[in-house]
Protein backbone atom coordinates (compact mmCIF):
# COMPACT_ATOMS: atom_id res chain seq x y z
CA UNK A 1 0.00 0.00 0.00
CA UNK A 2 1.26 3.46 -0.90
CA UNK A 3 1.59 6.32 1.54
CA UNK A 4 -0.45 9.26 0.25
CA UNK A 5 1.33 12.02 2.17
CA UNK A 6 4.89 13.18 2.46
CA UNK A 7 5.97 15.62 5.12
CA UNK A 8 8.85 17.94 4.42
CA UNK A 9 10.90 19.33 7.29
CA UNK A 10 10.39 22.88 8.51
CA UNK A 11 13.82 23.85 7.16
CA UNK A 12 12.94 22.51 3.68
CA UNK A 13 11.04 24.71 1.26
CA UNK A 14 10.24 22.02 -1.32
CA UNK A 15 10.83 18.49 -2.60
CA UNK A 16 11.35 17.60 -6.26
CA UNK A 17 8.45 15.78 -7.91
CA UNK A 18 10.52 12.80 -9.05
CA UNK A 19 12.12 12.38 -5.61
CA UNK A 20 8.73 12.66 -3.92
CA UNK A 21 7.19 9.90 -6.05
CA UNK A 22 10.16 7.62 -5.45
CA UNK A 23 10.15 8.25 -1.68
CA UNK A 24 6.42 7.50 -1.49
CA UNK A 25 6.97 4.16 -3.24
CA UNK A 26 5.04 5.06 -6.39
CA UNK A 27 8.12 4.08 -8.42
CA UNK A 28 11.02 1.84 -7.46
CA UNK A 29 13.62 4.02 -9.16
CA UNK A 30 14.11 7.65 -10.02
CA UNK A 31 14.44 6.61 -13.66
CA UNK A 32 10.94 5.15 -13.65
CA UNK A 33 9.58 8.35 -12.11
CA UNK A 34 11.42 10.46 -14.70
CA UNK A 35 9.95 8.51 -17.62
CA UNK A 36 6.39 8.64 -16.27
CA UNK A 37 6.63 12.38 -15.62
CA UNK A 38 8.22 13.20 -18.98
CA UNK A 39 5.59 11.12 -20.80
CA UNK A 40 2.77 13.14 -19.20
CA UNK A 41 1.39 10.46 -16.87
CA UNK A 42 1.66 12.61 -13.72
CA UNK A 43 -0.54 15.54 -12.76
CA UNK A 44 0.45 18.28 -10.32
CA UNK A 45 -2.38 20.24 -8.73
CA UNK A 46 -4.75 18.79 -11.33
CA UNK A 47 -2.70 19.58 -14.45
CA UNK A 48 -0.32 17.38 -16.42
CA UNK A 49 3.28 18.16 -15.49
CA UNK A 50 6.26 17.01 -17.54
CA UNK A 51 8.95 18.67 -15.38
CA UNK A 52 10.56 15.98 -13.23
CA UNK A 53 12.33 18.65 -11.16
CA UNK A 54 9.07 20.46 -10.38
CA UNK A 55 9.33 21.96 -6.90
CA UNK A 56 6.56 20.53 -4.75
CA UNK A 57 5.65 22.69 -1.76
CA UNK A 58 3.31 22.19 1.19
CA UNK A 59 -0.27 21.90 -0.04
CA UNK A 60 0.71 20.71 -3.54
CA UNK A 61 -0.66 17.43 -4.85
CA UNK A 62 0.57 14.94 -7.41
CA UNK A 63 -1.60 12.35 -9.10
CA UNK A 64 -0.59 9.11 -10.80
CA UNK A 65 -2.67 6.09 -11.77
CA UNK A 66 -5.73 7.36 -9.87
CA UNK A 67 -3.80 7.95 -6.64
CA UNK A 68 -3.35 11.43 -5.17
CA UNK A 69 -0.30 12.32 -3.10
CA UNK A 70 0.00 15.42 -0.93
CA UNK A 71 2.96 17.42 0.38
CA UNK A 72 2.51 18.40 4.04
Tab-separated table of C-alpha atoms in Angstrom:
chain	number	residue	atom	x	y	z
A	1	UNK	CA	0.000	0.000	0.000
A	2	UNK	CA	1.256	3.456	-0.904
A	3	UNK	CA	1.592	6.317	1.541
A	4	UNK	CA	-0.451	9.261	0.249
A	5	UNK	CA	1.331	12.024	2.168
A	6	UNK	CA	4.895	13.177	2.460
A	7	UNK	CA	5.973	15.623	5.121
A	8	UNK	CA	8.852	17.945	4.423
A	9	UNK	CA	10.904	19.333	7.292
A	10	UNK	CA	10.390	22.884	8.513
A	11	UNK	CA	13.819	23.848	7.158
A	12	UNK	CA	12.940	22.507	3.676
A	13	UNK	CA	11.038	24.709	1.256
A	14	UNK	CA	10.238	22.019	-1.322
A	15	UNK	CA	10.835	18.487	-2.603
A	16	UNK	CA	11.347	17.602	-6.263
A	17	UNK	CA	8.454	15.780	-7.908
A	18	UNK	CA	10.521	12.799	-9.048
A	19	UNK	CA	12.118	12.385	-5.613
A	20	UNK	CA	8.730	12.664	-3.923
A	21	UNK	CA	7.193	9.903	-6.050
A	22	UNK	CA	10.164	7.623	-5.449
A	23	UNK	CA	10.147	8.253	-1.678
A	24	UNK	CA	6.421	7.497	-1.495
A	25	UNK	CA	6.969	4.163	-3.243
A	26	UNK	CA	5.041	5.061	-6.391
A	27	UNK	CA	8.119	4.079	-8.416
A	28	UNK	CA	11.021	1.845	-7.459
A	29	UNK	CA	13.619	4.024	-9.156
A	30	UNK	CA	14.109	7.647	-10.025
A	31	UNK	CA	14.439	6.609	-13.661
A	32	UNK	CA	10.937	5.146	-13.652
A	33	UNK	CA	9.583	8.349	-12.114
A	34	UNK	CA	11.420	10.456	-14.700
A	35	UNK	CA	9.947	8.509	-17.619
A	36	UNK	CA	6.387	8.637	-16.271
A	37	UNK	CA	6.631	12.379	-15.622
A	38	UNK	CA	8.218	13.204	-18.985
A	39	UNK	CA	5.592	11.125	-20.803
A	40	UNK	CA	2.773	13.138	-19.196
A	41	UNK	CA	1.392	10.459	-16.867
A	42	UNK	CA	1.655	12.609	-13.721
A	43	UNK	CA	-0.543	15.538	-12.756
A	44	UNK	CA	0.450	18.284	-10.322
A	45	UNK	CA	-2.381	20.244	-8.732
A	46	UNK	CA	-4.753	18.793	-11.328
A	47	UNK	CA	-2.700	19.582	-14.446
A	48	UNK	CA	-0.320	17.378	-16.424
A	49	UNK	CA	3.280	18.161	-15.492
A	50	UNK	CA	6.262	17.008	-17.541
A	51	UNK	CA	8.945	18.665	-15.376
A	52	UNK	CA	10.555	15.977	-13.231
A	53	UNK	CA	12.330	18.647	-11.162
A	54	UNK	CA	9.072	20.459	-10.377
A	55	UNK	CA	9.330	21.955	-6.900
A	56	UNK	CA	6.558	20.533	-4.750
A	57	UNK	CA	5.653	22.690	-1.765
A	58	UNK	CA	3.308	22.187	1.190
A	59	UNK	CA	-0.267	21.897	-0.040
A	60	UNK	CA	0.706	20.707	-3.544
A	61	UNK	CA	-0.663	17.429	-4.847
A	62	UNK	CA	0.574	14.938	-7.415
A	63	UNK	CA	-1.598	12.347	-9.104
A	64	UNK	CA	-0.593	9.114	-10.796
A	65	UNK	CA	-2.673	6.094	-11.770
A	66	UNK	CA	-5.727	7.359	-9.873
A	67	UNK	CA	-3.801	7.951	-6.636
A	68	UNK	CA	-3.352	11.427	-5.170
A	69	UNK	CA	-0.301	12.321	-3.101
A	70	UNK	CA	-0.005	15.424	-0.928
A	71	UNK	CA	2.955	17.422	0.384
A	72	UNK	CA	2.513	18.397	4.040
